[in-house]
């Protein structure tokens, strides 16, 4: 068969003590406009540094590739071409590429990307994870992959170490295109060669065959299995033996059943990891639909609800149940309450809490608002660092004007908010003209900005379709497809 596998390291940001080397000497120095602060990860493929960008007062992550690549003109050309393609990807579940460079003196090649506080999915896999939580991760990853695939980009190295998790559970895919860049510049000339991580590689990738989006779906299916069972399905003493198992051995379904994984979920994993690419889901979007149906058939909900109304299907009426499942988001919110946020006595003598997000009342025994699903402890308030002239934090308010959410309004803290039709978004608008991941709203240096995420039906501000990030003004009317929302600036306490 003649298979040669180049194994990739299983870390992105995790700290490593590692021995001092030439790369460590970059700490304290500058790469272009970025001042290197510390080394935060290392492996055979690259070294990752945390750096500071004074011009925008922000931290970034810089992935520096091995120095010898900078002297390979074929590599440099391929690197620039692929980096430009990946940098165009804009999606809430993809780590944003800010910049890239091959140093003029030909000594370093690096990529500057979004710095993500938190860790990797790999660090969470000390044991099997609950099915609803895993489903949330897989849907978010599939959303990111779907965006990349629609732009003709295949990841080629989907694995837990390339999946970053913010502390709130928001997932981002990292390292798009890196495997492709290296695959073309490693002098692997034999038939049947590949760069990747054998434990997660599709049979066709492991044997050096051409790959497409279905190869990424296979790898994500293996990640799915790993999350559900706490172990990868195939292990061996060497990469070739692992590849052979991916080619011929059946997926050990009994491990999932032993963890109590419902059969509809097991069937989704099996379809994602079919040996024949033609028998898999043919798109990441189809994975999302299949998993949504499996959750409904299993009577399972997502692990937590972001504010807004879920689309029809398994997320339509989540229930307040133990083990991390969703609170009920189907109830209509109470009328706005002008009492100070906190506990207020209800008529029946029980203590109730006022939801910061929607003003509805919930019993103090609840973790999430029973009307909108927002966490009643309001931990996001800690992000409100910018204050207005009145000394109070600047917030945003979105008032829904039509559709099933008509008449509802939601306050937003100074954290990025994704808006779309599926449950991985922060604000869920169920309209059929709203894309799965439609737009992103965020606060920056005293201004609220809105960006369309290449939605199908567009985002409009006061009737004008936007193609890049725009500053919002108080009273602006926003269209997410046909869903109409009025934006207002408001203030916290």
Tab-separated table of C-alpha atoms in Angstrom, residues 91 93 139-140 143 285 288-289 292 302 305-307 309-311 315 418-431 434-438:
chain	number	residue	atom	x	y	z
A	91	UNK	CA	-17.519	32.843	10.892
A	93	UNK	CA	-16.882	29.160	14.824
A	139	UNK	CA	-22.953	21.355	15.710
A	140	UNK	CA	-20.705	24.369	16.251
A	143	UNK	CA	-21.153	25.182	11.271
A	285	UNK	CA	-24.968	21.162	6.825
A	288	UNK	CA	-26.324	19.395	11.517
A	289	UNK	CA	-29.740	18.386	10.219
A	292	UNK	CA	-30.865	17.718	15.143
A	302	UNK	CA	-28.861	21.092	23.915
A	305	UNK	CA	-29.891	27.793	25.793
A	306	UNK	CA	-28.685	31.171	24.646
A	307	UNK	CA	-31.288	33.920	24.724
A	309	UNK	CA	-36.316	31.488	20.556
A	310	UNK	CA	-35.097	28.227	19.135
A	311	UNK	CA	-36.125	26.972	15.721
A	315	UNK	CA	-34.747	22.789	20.458
A	418	UNK	CA	-23.774	36.017	17.194
A	419	UNK	CA	-27.204	36.093	15.576
A	420	UNK	CA	-28.708	33.298	13.518
A	421	UNK	CA	-31.267	30.555	13.167
A	422	UNK	CA	-29.528	27.691	14.967
A	423	UNK	CA	-28.867	26.986	18.607
A	424	UNK	CA	-25.149	27.701	18.571
A	425	UNK	CA	-25.895	31.441	18.267
A	426	UNK	CA	-26.329	33.884	21.139
A	427	UNK	CA	-29.514	35.409	19.708
A	428	UNK	CA	-31.702	32.895	17.911
A	429	UNK	CA	-34.133	34.241	15.303
A	430	UNK	CA	-36.315	31.417	13.937
A	431	UNK	CA	-37.366	33.106	10.683
A	434	UNK	CA	-32.444	34.043	8.672
A	435	UNK	CA	-29.254	32.093	7.963
A	436	UNK	CA	-27.836	29.545	10.383
A	437	UNK	CA	-25.085	32.016	11.276
A	438	UNK	CA	-26.329	35.366	10.043
